[in-house]
């Protein structure tokens, strides 16, 4: 089997709106900006980046399944599905790839319902509150974990 050379970046519901609304919470950078910086970080470690944003839980789950055997790791901001989706957690556990969970905002400084994540229990690392930098930190962490 050849070594996986791709990092899968997943962004969940409403993150397509980044940079267009609520800049006080989510900043001014767009989803394109996020993808560009994550791609630059992945390429600096010799990987390519596959990026998908979806507002649909099943689409994210299908992408996680497809990552098995093709991706080296998954970086995921599941948006509000973080706090609701046992199904995304189960998909991540099933593929058994390194997972880094990212949140732009510091969810622990926000409403109580954002404090629990179904994903954290199957993630290798969780990065919250670092804004878009969190995505770069996530890719760098995966590289360090995989000895890249
Ligand atoms: O802080 C994060 O990255 C979140 O995952 C963002 C989710 C939220 O439900 C989580 O609790 C924390 C919401 C994403 C919505 O993104 C928007 C971006 C711009 C404007 C409106 C929504």
PDB file of C-alpha atoms and ligand atoms in Angstrom:
ATOM      1  CA  UNK A   1       0.000   0.000   0.000  1.00  0.00           C
ATOM      2  CA  UNK A   2       1.357   3.466  -0.873  1.00  0.00           C
ATOM      3  CA  UNK A   3       1.569   6.116   1.855  1.00  0.00           C
ATOM      4  CA  UNK A   4      -1.328   8.570   1.962  1.00  0.00           C
ATOM      5  CA  UNK A   5      -0.284  11.996   0.731  1.00  0.00           C
ATOM      6  CA  UNK A   6      -3.440  13.990   1.397  1.00  0.00           C
ATOM      7  CA  UNK A   7      -4.813  15.835   4.383  1.00  0.00           C
ATOM      8  CA  UNK A   8      -8.603  15.970   4.395  1.00  0.00           C
ATOM      9  CA  UNK A   9      -9.968  19.308   5.623  1.00  0.00           C
ATOM     10  CA  UNK A  10     -13.656  19.272   6.517  1.00  0.00           C
ATOM     11  CA  UNK A  11     -15.762  22.283   7.422  1.00  0.00           C
ATOM     12  CA  UNK A  12     -19.331  21.863   8.546  1.00  0.00           C
ATOM     13  CA  UNK A  13     -22.559  23.849   8.435  1.00  0.00           C
ATOM     14  CA  UNK A  14     -22.576  27.596   7.897  1.00  0.00           C
ATOM     15  CA  UNK A  15     -18.809  27.867   7.621  1.00  0.00           C
ATOM     16  CA  UNK A  16     -19.349  28.852   3.973  1.00  0.00           C
ATOM     17  CA  UNK A  17     -20.512  32.168   5.484  1.00  0.00           C
ATOM     18  CA  UNK A  18     -17.121  32.922   7.031  1.00  0.00           C
ATOM     19  CA  UNK A  19     -16.003  36.476   6.517  1.00  0.00           C
ATOM     20  CA  UNK A  20     -19.454  37.651   5.495  1.00  0.00           C
ATOM     21  CA  UNK A  21     -21.286  37.756   8.871  1.00  0.00           C
ATOM     22  CA  UNK A  22     -20.532  37.858  12.607  1.00  0.00           C
ATOM     23  CA  UNK A  23     -16.906  39.021  12.193  1.00  0.00           C
ATOM     24  CA  UNK A  24     -16.748  39.789  15.913  1.00  0.00           C
ATOM     25  CA  UNK A  25     -17.098  36.046  16.584  1.00  0.00           C
ATOM     26  CA  UNK A  26     -15.536  34.432  13.505  1.00  0.00           C
ATOM     27  CA  UNK A  27     -13.224  37.087  12.085  1.00  0.00           C
ATOM     28  CA  UNK A  28     -12.927  38.555   8.594  1.00  0.00           C
ATOM     29  CA  UNK A  29     -11.201  35.693   6.806  1.00  0.00           C
ATOM     30  CA  UNK A  30     -13.260  33.697   4.337  1.00  0.00           C
ATOM     31  CA  UNK A  31     -13.486  29.954   3.817  1.00  0.00           C
ATOM     32  CA  UNK A  32     -11.237  30.433   0.773  1.00  0.00           C
ATOM     33  CA  UNK A  33      -8.635  32.042   3.042  1.00  0.00           C
ATOM     34  CA  UNK A  34      -8.880  29.078   5.433  1.00  0.00           C
ATOM     35  CA  UNK A  35      -8.420  26.608   2.598  1.00  0.00           C
ATOM     36  CA  UNK A  36      -5.443  28.528   1.235  1.00  0.00           C
ATOM     37  CA  UNK A  37      -3.628  28.657   4.548  1.00  0.00           C
ATOM     38  CA  UNK A  38      -4.340  25.004   5.302  1.00  0.00           C
ATOM     39  CA  UNK A  39      -3.153  24.053   1.819  1.00  0.00           C
ATOM     40  CA  UNK A  40       0.059  26.057   2.263  1.00  0.00           C
ATOM     41  CA  UNK A  41       0.686  24.308   5.597  1.00  0.00           C
ATOM     42  CA  UNK A  42      -0.015  20.865   4.110  1.00  0.00           C
ATOM     43  CA  UNK A  43       2.257  21.523   1.112  1.00  0.00           C
ATOM     44  CA  UNK A  44       5.040  22.719   3.415  1.00  0.00           C
ATOM     45  CA  UNK A  45       5.000  19.185   4.830  1.00  0.00           C
ATOM     46  CA  UNK A  46       4.861  17.528   1.413  1.00  0.00           C
ATOM     47  CA  UNK A  47       1.139  16.761   1.479  1.00  0.00           C
ATOM     48  CA  UNK A  48      -1.701  17.919  -0.706  1.00  0.00           C
ATOM     49  CA  UNK A  49      -4.964  19.169   0.771  1.00  0.00           C
ATOM     50  CA  UNK A  50      -8.443  18.017  -0.087  1.00  0.00           C
ATOM     51  CA  UNK A  51     -11.031  20.423   1.236  1.00  0.00           C
ATOM     52  CA  UNK A  52     -14.788  20.053   1.588  1.00  0.00           C
ATOM     53  CA  UNK A  53     -17.376  22.283   3.236  1.00  0.00           C
ATOM     54  CA  UNK A  54     -20.895  20.969   3.576  1.00  0.00           C
ATOM     55  CA  UNK A  55     -24.081  21.951   5.347  1.00  0.00           C
ATOM     56  CA  UNK A  56     -25.176  18.298   5.271  1.00  0.00           C
ATOM     57  CA  UNK A  57     -24.164  15.760   7.896  1.00  0.00           C
ATOM     58  CA  UNK A  58     -24.293  12.763   5.552  1.00  0.00           C
ATOM     59  CA  UNK A  59     -22.014  14.450   3.020  1.00  0.00           C
ATOM     60  CA  UNK A  60     -19.400  14.980   5.737  1.00  0.00           C
ATOM     61  CA  UNK A  61     -19.769  11.356   6.863  1.00  0.00           C
ATOM     62  CA  UNK A  62     -19.326  10.075   3.294  1.00  0.00           C
ATOM     63  CA  UNK A  63     -16.152  12.172   2.955  1.00  0.00           C
ATOM     64  CA  UNK A  64     -14.798  10.727   6.215  1.00  0.00           C
ATOM     65  CA  UNK A  65     -15.466   7.190   4.966  1.00  0.00           C
ATOM     66  CA  UNK A  66     -13.737   7.968   1.672  1.00  0.00           C
ATOM     67  CA  UNK A  67     -10.679   9.224   3.579  1.00  0.00           C
ATOM     68  CA  UNK A  68      -9.914   5.709   4.833  1.00  0.00           C
ATOM     69  CA  UNK A  69      -6.918   4.511   2.886  1.00  0.00           C
ATOM     70  CA  UNK A  70      -6.517   7.765   0.959  1.00  0.00           C
ATOM     71  CA  UNK A  71      -5.846  10.461   3.592  1.00  0.00           C
ATOM     72  CA  UNK A  72      -3.060  10.715   6.154  1.00  0.00           C
ATOM     73  CA  UNK A  73      -5.264  12.616   8.607  1.00  0.00           C
ATOM     74  CA  UNK A  74      -8.486  14.563   8.999  1.00  0.00           C
ATOM     75  CA  UNK A  75      -8.713  18.181  10.175  1.00  0.00           C
ATOM     76  CA  UNK A  76     -12.320  18.970  11.001  1.00  0.00           C
ATOM     77  CA  UNK A  77     -14.375  21.920  12.112  1.00  0.00           C
ATOM     78  CA  UNK A  78     -17.769  20.260  12.249  1.00  0.00           C
ATOM     79  CA  UNK A  79     -19.475  23.539  13.173  1.00  0.00           C
ATOM     80  CA  UNK A  80     -22.694  22.998  15.125  1.00  0.00           C
ATOM     81  CA  UNK A  81     -22.610  19.243  14.330  1.00  0.00           C
ATOM     82  CA  UNK A  82     -19.782  19.147  16.900  1.00  0.00           C
ATOM     83  CA  UNK A  83     -22.383  19.462  19.618  1.00  0.00           C
ATOM     84  CA  UNK A  84     -25.006  17.136  18.147  1.00  0.00           C
ATOM     85  CA  UNK A  85     -23.549  14.434  15.930  1.00  0.00           C
ATOM     86  CA  UNK A  86     -22.819  10.980  17.283  1.00  0.00           C
ATOM     87  CA  UNK A  87     -22.795   9.908  13.622  1.00  0.00           C
ATOM     88  CA  UNK A  88     -19.788  12.084  12.714  1.00  0.00           C
ATOM     89  CA  UNK A  89     -17.984  10.874  15.840  1.00  0.00           C
ATOM     90  CA  UNK A  90     -18.680   7.246  14.875  1.00  0.00           C
ATOM     91  CA  UNK A  91     -17.432   7.842  11.316  1.00  0.00           C
ATOM     92  CA  UNK A  92     -14.193   9.378  12.599  1.00  0.00           C
ATOM     93  CA  UNK A  93     -13.693   6.503  15.035  1.00  0.00           C
ATOM     94  CA  UNK A  94     -14.376   3.963  12.276  1.00  0.00           C
ATOM     95  CA  UNK A  95     -11.711   5.242   9.871  1.00  0.00           C
ATOM     96  CA  UNK A  96      -9.102   5.364  12.656  1.00  0.00           C
ATOM     97  CA  UNK A  97      -7.060   8.193  11.127  1.00  0.00           C
ATOM     98  CA  UNK A  98      -5.386  10.966  13.126  1.00  0.00           C
ATOM     99  CA  UNK A  99      -8.033  13.633  13.743  1.00  0.00           C
ATOM    100  CA  UNK A 100      -7.601  17.244  14.793  1.00  0.00           C
ATOM    101  CA  UNK A 101     -10.728  19.145  15.820  1.00  0.00           C
ATOM    102  CA  UNK A 102     -10.631  22.883  15.175  1.00  0.00           C
ATOM    103  CA  UNK A 103     -12.923  25.691  16.304  1.00  0.00           C
ATOM    104  CA  UNK A 104     -12.387  29.286  15.319  1.00  0.00           C
ATOM    105  CA  UNK A 105     -13.990  30.636  18.468  1.00  0.00           C
ATOM    106  CA  UNK A 106     -13.246  29.659  22.050  1.00  0.00           C
ATOM    107  CA  UNK A 107     -16.336  27.522  22.489  1.00  0.00           C
ATOM    108  CA  UNK A 108     -15.687  27.316  26.255  1.00  0.00           C
ATOM    109  CA  UNK A 109     -16.202  31.057  26.590  1.00  0.00           C
ATOM    110  CA  UNK A 110     -19.557  30.841  24.816  1.00  0.00           C
ATOM    111  CA  UNK A 111     -22.958  29.303  25.558  1.00  0.00           C
ATOM    112  CA  UNK A 112     -23.065  26.141  27.677  1.00  0.00           C
ATOM    113  CA  UNK A 113     -24.385  24.041  24.767  1.00  0.00           C
ATOM    114  CA  UNK A 114     -21.119  24.664  22.880  1.00  0.00           C
ATOM    115  CA  UNK A 115     -18.985  23.273  25.714  1.00  0.00           C
ATOM    116  CA  UNK A 116     -19.642  19.650  24.848  1.00  0.00           C
ATOM    117  CA  UNK A 117     -18.147  18.088  21.742  1.00  0.00           C
ATOM    118  CA  UNK A 118     -18.958  14.597  20.488  1.00  0.00           C
ATOM    119  CA  UNK A 119     -15.785  14.779  18.406  1.00  0.00           C
ATOM    120  CA  UNK A 120     -13.205  15.579  21.085  1.00  0.00           C
ATOM    121  CA  UNK A 121     -13.331  12.015  22.438  1.00  0.00           C
ATOM    122  CA  UNK A 122     -12.075  10.627  19.123  1.00  0.00           C
ATOM    123  CA  UNK A 123      -9.675  13.491  18.290  1.00  0.00           C
ATOM    124  CA  UNK A 124      -5.917  13.449  18.812  1.00  0.00           C
ATOM    125  CA  UNK A 125      -5.912  17.185  19.437  1.00  0.00           C
ATOM    126  CA  UNK A 126      -8.450  19.969  19.836  1.00  0.00           C
ATOM    127  CA  UNK A 127      -7.657  23.586  18.936  1.00  0.00           C
ATOM    128  CA  UNK A 128     -10.159  26.251  19.963  1.00  0.00           C
ATOM    129  CA  UNK A 129     -10.149  30.027  19.938  1.00  0.00           C
ATOM    130  CA  UNK A 130      -7.098  30.555  17.719  1.00  0.00           C
ATOM    131  CA  UNK A 131      -9.182  31.793  14.780  1.00  0.00           C
ATOM    132  CA  UNK A 132      -8.015  30.679  11.345  1.00  0.00           C
ATOM    133  CA  UNK A 133      -4.514  30.048  12.757  1.00  0.00           C
ATOM    134  CA  UNK A 134      -6.066  26.950  14.336  1.00  0.00           C
ATOM    135  CA  UNK A 135      -6.183  25.248  10.937  1.00  0.00           C
ATOM    136  CA  UNK A 136      -2.456  25.786  10.361  1.00  0.00           C
ATOM    137  CA  UNK A 137      -1.687  24.598  13.880  1.00  0.00           C
ATOM    138  CA  UNK A 138      -3.783  21.503  13.204  1.00  0.00           C
ATOM    139  CA  UNK A 139      -1.857  20.613  10.028  1.00  0.00           C
ATOM    140  CA  UNK A 140       1.470  21.277  11.773  1.00  0.00           C
ATOM    141  CA  UNK A 141       0.422  19.052  14.663  1.00  0.00           C
ATOM    142  CA  UNK A 142      -0.464  16.196  12.327  1.00  0.00           C
ATOM    143  CA  UNK A 143       2.928  16.555  10.642  1.00  0.00           C
ATOM    144  CA  UNK A 144       4.694  16.410  13.973  1.00  0.00           C
ATOM    145  CA  UNK A 145       2.609  13.437  15.123  1.00  0.00           C
ATOM    146  CA  UNK A 146       3.323  11.527  11.919  1.00  0.00           C
ATOM    147  CA  UNK A 147       7.037  12.415  12.047  1.00  0.00           C
ATOM    148  CA  UNK A 148       6.862  14.514   8.907  1.00  0.00           C
TER     149      UNK A 148
HETATM  150  O1  LIG B   1     -16.000  28.292  16.533  1.00  0.00           O
HETATM  151  C1  LIG B   1     -16.223  27.476  15.629  1.00  0.00           C
HETATM  152  O2  LIG B   1     -15.442  27.254  14.715  1.00  0.00           O
HETATM  153  C2  LIG B   1     -17.576  26.739  15.599  1.00  0.00           C
HETATM  154  O3  LIG B   1     -17.346  25.415  15.157  1.00  0.00           O
HETATM  155  C3  LIG B   1     -18.443  27.486  14.616  1.00  0.00           C
HETATM  156  C4  LIG B   1     -19.866  26.949  14.539  1.00  0.00           C
HETATM  157  C5  LIG B   1     -20.475  26.871  15.940  1.00  0.00           C
HETATM  158  O4  LIG B   1     -21.759  26.274  15.860  1.00  0.00           O
HETATM  159  C6  LIG B   1     -19.611  26.077  16.882  1.00  0.00           C
HETATM  160  O5  LIG B   1     -20.209  26.093  18.167  1.00  0.00           O
HETATM  161  C7  LIG B   1     -18.222  26.676  16.968  1.00  0.00           C
HETATM  162  C8  LIG B   1     -20.739  27.873  13.689  1.00  0.00           C
HETATM  163  C9  LIG B   1     -20.205  28.139  12.320  1.00  0.00           C
HETATM  164  C10 LIG B   1     -21.001  29.246  11.734  1.00  0.00           C
HETATM  165  O6  LIG B   1     -20.151  30.009  10.934  1.00  0.00           O
HETATM  166  C11 LIG B   1     -20.554  31.249  10.607  1.00  0.00           C
HETATM  167  C12 LIG B   1     -19.609  32.038  10.017  1.00  0.00           C
HETATM  168  C13 LIG B   1     -19.940  33.321   9.684  1.00  0.00           C
HETATM  169  C14 LIG B   1     -21.209  33.785   9.916  1.00  0.00           C
HETATM  170  C15 LIG B   1     -22.162  32.994  10.495  1.00  0.00           C
HETATM  171  C16 LIG B   1     -21.823  31.697  10.834  1.00  0.00           C
END
